[in-house]
mmCIF file of C-alpha atoms in Angstrom:
data_model
loop_
_atom_site.group_PDB
_atom_site.id
_atom_site.type_symbol
_atom_site.label_atom_id
_atom_site.label_comp_id
_atom_site.label_asym_id
_atom_site.label_seq_id
_atom_site.Cartn_x
_atom_site.Cartn_y
_atom_site.Cartn_z
ATOM 1 C CA MET H 1 -0.027 0.029 -0.098
ATOM 2 C CA THR H 2 2.840 2.346 0.405
ATOM 3 C CA ARG H 3 4.077 2.736 -2.985
ATOM 4 C CA GLY H 4 2.288 5.612 -4.414
ATOM 5 C CA PHE H 5 0.012 6.086 -1.427
ATOM 6 C CA GLU H 6 -0.694 9.587 -0.336
ATOM 7 C CA LEU H 7 -2.053 9.866 3.213
ATOM 8 C CA LEU H 8 -3.232 13.539 2.593
ATOM 9 C CA ASP H 9 -5.389 12.462 -0.208
ATOM 10 C CA TYR H 10 -6.806 9.322 1.468
ATOM 11 C CA ASN H 11 -7.669 11.212 4.706
ATOM 12 C CA ARG H 12 -9.447 14.085 2.780
ATOM 13 C CA GLU H 13 -11.857 11.339 1.434
ATOM 14 C CA ALA H 14 -11.967 9.507 4.696
ATOM 15 C CA TRP H 15 -12.987 12.699 6.515
ATOM 16 C CA ASN H 16 -15.658 13.474 3.969
ATOM 17 C CA ARG H 17 -17.071 10.334 4.518
ATOM 18 C CA GLN H 18 -16.959 10.813 8.231
ATOM 19 C CA VAL H 19 -19.247 13.722 7.740
ATOM 20 C CA GLU H 20 -21.855 11.493 6.001
ATOM 21 C CA LYS H 21 -21.651 9.081 8.809
ATOM 22 C CA GLY H 22 -22.133 11.666 11.531
ATOM 23 C CA ASP H 23 -18.833 11.027 13.290
ATOM 24 C CA ARG H 24 -18.937 13.063 16.548
ATOM 25 C CA TRP H 25 -16.179 15.441 15.525
ATOM 26 C CA THR H 26 -18.365 16.439 12.378
ATOM 27 C CA LEU H 27 -21.545 17.462 14.271
ATOM 28 C CA PRO H 28 -21.882 21.257 14.056
ATOM 29 C CA VAL H 29 -22.958 22.879 17.338
ATOM 30 C CA GLY H 30 -26.565 24.034 17.787
ATOM 31 C CA PRO H 31 -28.080 27.431 17.963
ATOM 32 C CA GLU H 32 -28.116 27.233 21.819
ATOM 33 C CA VAL H 33 -24.191 26.939 21.793
ATOM 34 C CA ILE H 34 -23.874 29.934 19.640
ATOM 35 C CA ALA H 35 -26.363 31.943 21.634
ATOM 36 C CA ALA H 36 -24.320 31.193 24.927
ATOM 37 C CA ALA H 37 -21.151 32.009 23.297
ATOM 38 C CA ARG H 38 -22.499 35.364 22.382
ATOM 39 C CA ARG H 39 -23.093 35.921 25.865
ATOM 40 C CA GLY H 40 -19.810 35.025 26.949
ATOM 41 C CA GLU H 41 -20.560 31.518 27.945
ATOM 42 C CA TRP H 42 -18.371 29.228 26.186
ATOM 43 C CA SER H 43 -15.969 26.189 26.091
ATOM 44 C CA VAL H 44 -14.115 24.282 23.608
ATOM 45 C CA VAL H 45 -12.044 21.034 23.541
ATOM 46 C CA LEU H 46 -8.422 20.300 22.040
ATOM 47 C CA THR H 47 -8.646 16.799 23.197
ATOM 48 C CA PRO H 48 -11.515 14.405 23.616
ATOM 49 C CA SER H 49 -13.291 15.695 26.773
ATOM 50 C CA LYS H 50 -11.586 18.378 28.966
ATOM 51 C CA PRO H 51 -12.497 21.957 28.222
ATOM 52 C CA VAL H 52 -9.543 24.468 27.318
ATOM 53 C CA PRO H 53 -9.058 26.742 30.329
ATOM 54 C CA ARG H 54 -10.277 30.072 29.378
ATOM 55 C CA ALA H 55 -7.237 31.834 30.666
ATOM 56 C CA TRP H 56 -5.127 30.072 27.680
ATOM 57 C CA PHE H 57 -7.000 32.212 25.116
ATOM 58 C CA GLY H 58 -6.668 35.823 26.645
ATOM 59 C CA GLU H 59 -9.107 38.296 25.117
ATOM 60 C CA LEU H 60 -10.684 37.187 22.040
ATOM 61 C CA ALA H 61 -12.723 40.203 20.812
ATOM 62 C CA GLY H 62 -11.160 41.535 17.746
ATOM 63 C CA ARG H 63 -8.406 38.978 17.512
ATOM 64 C CA ASP H 64 -7.409 37.202 14.414
ATOM 65 C CA VAL H 65 -7.883 33.385 15.095
ATOM 66 C CA LEU H 66 -6.863 30.309 12.844
ATOM 67 C CA GLY H 67 -8.602 26.994 13.502
ATOM 68 C CA LEU H 68 -5.902 24.770 12.125
ATOM 69 C CA ALA H 69 -7.204 21.464 10.825
ATOM 70 C CA SER H 70 -10.163 22.156 13.116
ATOM 71 C CA ALA H 71 -13.195 22.110 10.630
ATOM 72 C CA GLY H 72 -16.438 20.351 11.505
ATOM 73 C CA GLY H 73 -18.746 23.294 12.659
ATOM 74 C CA GLN H 74 -17.736 22.995 16.399
ATOM 75 C CA GLN H 75 -14.782 25.366 17.592
ATOM 76 C CA GLY H 76 -14.406 27.902 14.887
ATOM 77 C CA PRO H 77 -18.089 29.095 15.166
ATOM 78 C CA VAL H 78 -17.883 29.289 19.011
ATOM 79 C CA LEU H 79 -14.781 31.434 18.774
ATOM 80 C CA ALA H 80 -16.373 33.601 16.090
ATOM 81 C CA ALA H 81 -19.466 33.955 18.307
ATOM 82 C CA ALA H 82 -17.282 34.913 21.211
ATOM 83 C CA GLY H 83 -15.871 37.986 19.167
ATOM 84 C CA ALA H 84 -12.749 36.509 17.320
ATOM 85 C CA ARG H 85 -12.126 36.937 13.569
ATOM 86 C CA VAL H 86 -11.986 33.427 12.699
ATOM 87 C CA THR H 87 -10.384 31.540 9.638
ATOM 88 C CA VAL H 88 -10.772 27.779 9.422
ATOM 89 C CA PHE H 89 -8.228 25.758 7.565
ATOM 90 C CA ASP H 90 -8.829 22.005 7.051
ATOM 91 C CA ASN H 91 -8.076 19.355 4.396
ATOM 92 C CA SER H 92 -11.603 18.132 4.171
ATOM 93 C CA PRO H 93 -14.091 20.004 2.084
ATOM 94 C CA ALA H 94 -17.149 18.278 3.685
ATOM 95 C CA GLN H 95 -15.726 19.366 7.050
ATOM 96 C CA LEU H 96 -15.447 22.746 6.038
ATOM 97 C CA GLY H 97 -18.980 22.776 4.922
ATOM 98 C CA GLN H 98 -20.044 22.104 8.503
ATOM 99 C CA ASP H 99 -18.477 25.417 9.697
ATOM 100 C CA ARG H 100 -20.181 27.184 6.575
ATOM 101 C CA GLN H 101 -23.458 25.501 7.567
ATOM 102 C CA VAL H 102 -23.171 27.223 11.217
ATOM 103 C CA ALA H 103 -21.901 30.718 9.722
ATOM 104 C CA GLU H 104 -24.828 30.835 7.493
ATOM 105 C CA ARG H 105 -27.377 29.701 10.072
ATOM 106 C CA GLU H 106 -26.192 31.947 12.762
ATOM 107 C CA GLY H 107 -24.948 35.044 10.617
ATOM 108 C CA LEU H 108 -21.283 34.587 11.414
ATOM 109 C CA SER H 109 -18.384 35.616 9.524
ATOM 110 C CA ILE H 110 -15.896 32.762 9.040
ATOM 111 C CA ARG H 111 -13.216 32.562 6.300
ATOM 112 C CA LEU H 112 -12.812 29.050 5.216
ATOM 113 C CA VAL H 113 -9.749 27.635 3.511
ATOM 114 C CA GLN H 114 -8.970 24.192 2.257
ATOM 115 C CA GLY H 115 -5.260 22.922 2.357
ATOM 116 C CA ASP H 116 -2.681 20.887 4.079
ATOM 117 C CA MET H 117 -1.628 21.776 7.554
ATOM 118 C CA ARG H 118 2.011 21.436 6.751
ATOM 119 C CA ASP H 119 1.624 24.262 4.195
ATOM 120 C CA LEU H 120 0.126 27.716 5.262
ATOM 121 C CA SER H 121 1.534 29.550 2.391
ATOM 122 C CA ALA H 122 -2.140 30.796 1.777
ATOM 123 C CA PHE H 123 -1.175 33.224 4.750
ATOM 124 C CA ALA H 124 1.231 36.048 5.161
ATOM 125 C CA ASP H 125 3.784 35.990 7.923
ATOM 126 C CA GLU H 126 2.329 37.192 11.328
ATOM 127 C CA SER H 127 -1.308 37.051 10.276
ATOM 128 C CA PHE H 128 -2.766 35.593 13.510
ATOM 129 C CA ASP H 129 -3.043 36.413 17.069
ATOM 130 C CA LEU H 130 -4.049 32.695 18.042
ATOM 131 C CA ILE H 131 -4.082 29.402 16.505
ATOM 132 C CA PHE H 132 -6.340 26.604 17.690
ATOM 133 C CA HIS H 133 -5.135 23.230 16.661
ATOM 134 C CA PRO H 134 -7.290 20.201 17.900
ATOM 135 C CA CYS H 135 -6.255 16.692 17.858
ATOM 136 C CA SER H 136 -5.403 16.380 14.155
ATOM 137 C CA ASN H 137 -1.931 16.162 13.113
ATOM 138 C CA GLY H 138 -1.893 12.395 13.520
ATOM 139 C CA PHE H 139 -3.644 12.500 10.151
ATOM 140 C CA VAL H 140 -0.218 13.586 8.334
ATOM 141 C CA ASP H 141 2.984 11.796 8.096
ATOM 142 C CA ASP H 142 5.336 14.615 9.388
ATOM 143 C CA VAL H 143 4.334 17.161 12.079
ATOM 144 C CA ARG H 144 7.260 19.261 12.427
ATOM 145 C CA PRO H 145 6.302 21.491 9.360
ATOM 146 C CA VAL H 146 2.864 22.004 11.120
ATOM 147 C CA TRP H 147 4.975 23.682 14.014
ATOM 148 C CA ARG H 148 7.227 25.819 11.808
ATOM 149 C CA GLU H 149 4.125 27.077 9.739
ATOM 150 C CA ALA H 150 2.259 27.937 12.941
ATOM 151 C CA PHE H 151 5.151 29.752 14.278
ATOM 152 C CA ARG H 152 5.638 31.775 10.876
ATOM 153 C CA VAL H 153 1.947 32.872 10.767
ATOM 154 C CA LEU H 154 1.604 33.970 14.249
ATOM 155 C CA ARG H 155 2.307 37.509 15.319
ATOM 156 C CA PRO H 156 5.007 38.050 18.001
ATOM 157 C CA GLY H 157 3.456 37.396 21.486
ATOM 158 C CA GLY H 158 0.915 35.039 19.423
ATOM 159 C CA VAL H 159 -0.371 31.791 21.287
ATOM 160 C CA LEU H 160 -0.664 28.319 19.723
ATOM 161 C CA LEU H 161 -3.073 25.939 21.488
ATOM 162 C CA ALA H 162 -2.654 22.384 20.189
ATOM 163 C CA GLY H 163 -4.150 18.967 21.142
ATOM 164 C CA PHE H 164 -2.390 15.634 20.221
ATOM 165 C CA SER H 165 -2.173 12.118 20.765
ATOM 166 C CA ASN H 166 0.417 10.189 23.158
ATOM 167 C CA PRO H 167 1.697 7.874 20.661
ATOM 168 C CA ILE H 168 1.517 4.912 23.203
ATOM 169 C CA VAL H 169 -2.230 4.701 22.094
ATOM 170 C CA TYR H 170 -1.247 3.238 18.847
ATOM 171 C CA LEU H 171 1.010 0.447 20.158
ATOM 172 C CA PHE H 172 -1.307 -2.094 21.692
ATOM 173 C CA ASP H 173 -3.048 -4.937 20.034
ATOM 174 C CA PRO H 174 -6.606 -3.627 19.227
ATOM 175 C CA GLU H 175 -8.179 -7.158 19.252
ATOM 176 C CA LEU H 176 -6.950 -7.974 22.495
ATOM 177 C CA GLU H 177 -7.745 -4.555 23.866
ATOM 178 C CA GLN H 178 -11.481 -5.146 22.975
ATOM 179 C CA ARG H 179 -11.352 -8.174 25.262
ATOM 180 C CA GLY H 180 -9.878 -6.141 28.067
ATOM 181 C CA VAL H 181 -6.304 -7.198 27.518
ATOM 182 C CA MET H 182 -3.494 -4.634 27.029
ATOM 183 C CA GLN H 183 -0.506 -6.226 25.049
ATOM 184 C CA LEU H 184 2.092 -4.055 23.257
ATOM 185 C CA LYS H 185 2.290 -5.125 19.753
ATOM 186 C CA TYR H 186 3.440 -2.466 17.570
ATOM 187 C CA ARG H 187 6.799 -0.079 17.636
ATOM 188 C CA MET H 188 7.537 3.468 17.138
ATOM 189 C CA PRO H 189 7.734 4.880 14.712
ATOM 190 C CA TYR H 190 4.059 4.032 14.153
ATOM 191 C CA SER H 191 1.929 4.596 11.110
ATOM 192 C CA ASP H 192 -1.347 2.820 10.024
ATOM 193 C CA VAL H 193 0.132 2.865 6.522
ATOM 194 C CA THR H 194 3.714 1.391 7.253
ATOM 195 C CA SER H 195 3.140 -0.524 10.658
ATOM 196 C CA LEU H 196 0.249 -2.641 9.761
ATOM 197 C CA THR H 197 -0.211 -5.540 7.474
ATOM 198 C CA ASP H 198 -2.684 -5.147 4.678
ATOM 199 C CA GLU H 199 -5.432 -7.128 6.530
ATOM 200 C CA GLU H 200 -4.926 -5.244 9.841
ATOM 201 C CA ARG H 201 -5.229 -1.987 7.747
ATOM 202 C CA ARG H 202 -8.451 -3.079 6.201
ATOM 203 C CA ARG H 203 -9.895 -2.718 9.796
ATOM 204 C CA TYR H 204 -9.815 0.906 9.065
ATOM 205 C CA THR H 205 -9.899 1.274 5.246
ATOM 206 C CA ASP H 206 -12.963 -1.252 4.712
ATOM 207 C CA LYS H 207 -14.998 1.276 6.814
ATOM 208 C CA GLY H 208 -13.513 4.253 5.204
ATOM 209 C CA GLU H 209 -12.011 5.651 8.338
ATOM 210 C CA PRO H 210 -8.933 7.917 8.398
ATOM 211 C CA LEU H 211 -5.595 6.608 8.832
ATOM 212 C CA CYS H 212 -3.243 7.736 11.677
ATOM 213 C CA VAL H 213 0.414 8.313 12.459
ATOM 214 C CA GLY H 214 1.722 8.135 16.093
ATOM 215 C CA HIS H 215 4.282 11.112 16.139
ATOM 216 C CA SER H 216 6.714 10.727 19.060
ATOM 217 C CA LEU H 217 6.633 13.313 21.902
ATOM 218 C CA GLU H 218 10.048 14.410 20.777
ATOM 219 C CA ASP H 219 8.381 15.577 17.436
ATOM 220 C CA GLN H 220 5.286 16.873 19.273
ATOM 221 C CA LEU H 221 6.823 18.822 22.159
ATOM 222 C CA GLY H 222 10.429 19.129 20.734
ATOM 223 C CA GLY H 223 9.283 20.091 17.526
ATOM 224 C CA GLN H 224 7.177 23.194 19.085
ATOM 225 C CA LEU H 225 10.242 24.219 20.876
ATOM 226 C CA GLU H 226 12.352 23.733 17.655
ATOM 227 C CA ALA H 227 10.195 25.821 15.742
ATOM 228 C CA GLY H 228 10.749 28.791 18.408
ATOM 229 C CA PHE H 229 7.870 28.352 20.801
ATOM 230 C CA LEU H 230 8.108 28.868 24.503
ATOM 231 C CA LEU H 231 5.906 26.133 26.223
ATOM 232 C CA ALA H 232 3.546 27.948 28.803
ATOM 233 C CA GLY H 233 0.872 25.303 29.625
ATOM 234 C CA PHE H 234 0.144 21.671 29.619
ATOM 235 C CA TYR H 235 -2.537 19.088 30.414
ATOM 236 C CA GLU H 236 -3.607 15.682 29.692
ATOM 237 C CA ASP H 237 -6.919 14.081 28.997
ATOM 238 C CA LYS H 238 -8.517 10.719 28.443
ATOM 239 C CA GLN H 239 -11.364 9.251 26.216
ATOM 240 C CA PRO H 240 -14.637 9.902 27.937
ATOM 241 C CA GLU H 241 -15.794 6.317 28.032
ATOM 242 C CA GLY H 242 -15.126 2.634 26.561
ATOM 243 C CA ASP H 243 -11.531 3.087 26.106
ATOM 244 C CA LYS H 244 -9.508 0.416 27.965
ATOM 245 C CA LEU H 245 -6.283 2.280 27.778
ATOM 246 C CA SER H 246 -7.867 5.217 29.672
ATOM 247 C CA GLU H 247 -8.054 3.128 32.970
ATOM 248 C CA TYR H 248 -4.454 3.247 32.954
ATOM 249 C CA LEU H 249 -3.330 6.524 31.653
ATOM 250 C CA SER H 250 -4.196 9.683 29.852
ATOM 251 C CA GLY H 251 -3.572 9.163 26.173
ATOM 252 C CA PHE H 252 -3.867 12.831 24.897
ATOM 253 C CA CYS H 253 -2.020 16.061 25.390
ATOM 254 C CA ALA H 254 -2.597 19.633 25.098
ATOM 255 C CA THR H 255 -0.274 22.510 25.090
ATOM 256 C CA ARG H 256 -0.059 26.462 25.187
ATOM 257 C CA ALA H 257 2.844 27.734 23.289
ATOM 258 C CA VAL H 258 3.864 31.302 22.811
ATOM 259 C CA LYS H 259 5.762 32.849 20.086
ATOM 260 C CA PRO H 260 8.201 35.204 21.813
ATOM 261 C CA ALA H 261 7.509 38.935 21.370
ATOM 262 C CA LYS H 262 10.020 40.839 19.613
ATOM 263 C CA ARG H 263 12.596 42.926 21.516
#
């Protein structure tokens, strides 16, 4: 499968299909959520369940915010209703369509741009005050360009909020895990494309599900530092229910990183 296989193209179509299926990360927020956000009552997530601390955002009104690989009609519209000038950038046209649906329904102004999260050449240097990047960089095979591009398009003093998976979530035997047995099977570096047999991969491709890459913590955390960010906040999170690994550890991380202000 690896010869001539393009993960970006496959995952674009996979996420389009997830919209059709009604995956939880493709369901747009309702009018009551937008009404509450306009009153200043809102929260959004970078990881499966834990709300991002409001202090991590700072003042949103009038700020330029980039929702990086965050389409689905969930976070971008809420931040727009809270007063931000929002651009949502995503690989999936159908996911972007969910944001368009909420924007049109609620009279919100949201700019929608399709593209690869590793290439933000659609935006000039220092275009944004805040980047909101939920758990999505596991759908590309190299995460370090994501951090470099985020750093470039942020203004000095700007903030990157990012969620990502701990790579350990990919390394257990999924069939045994369903029976309550946690047994390591795969090694790092991990990718659904290269680490699985064709038969194992069909667990996902036969259902049209996205394929994932388990990026190392060195690439996730060290990559942000290498790009020039200063880490200013961190927390962990778990799947809300039905996940055996969550009984033992938190499989998801969230970071608040700051682009240093110019002297």
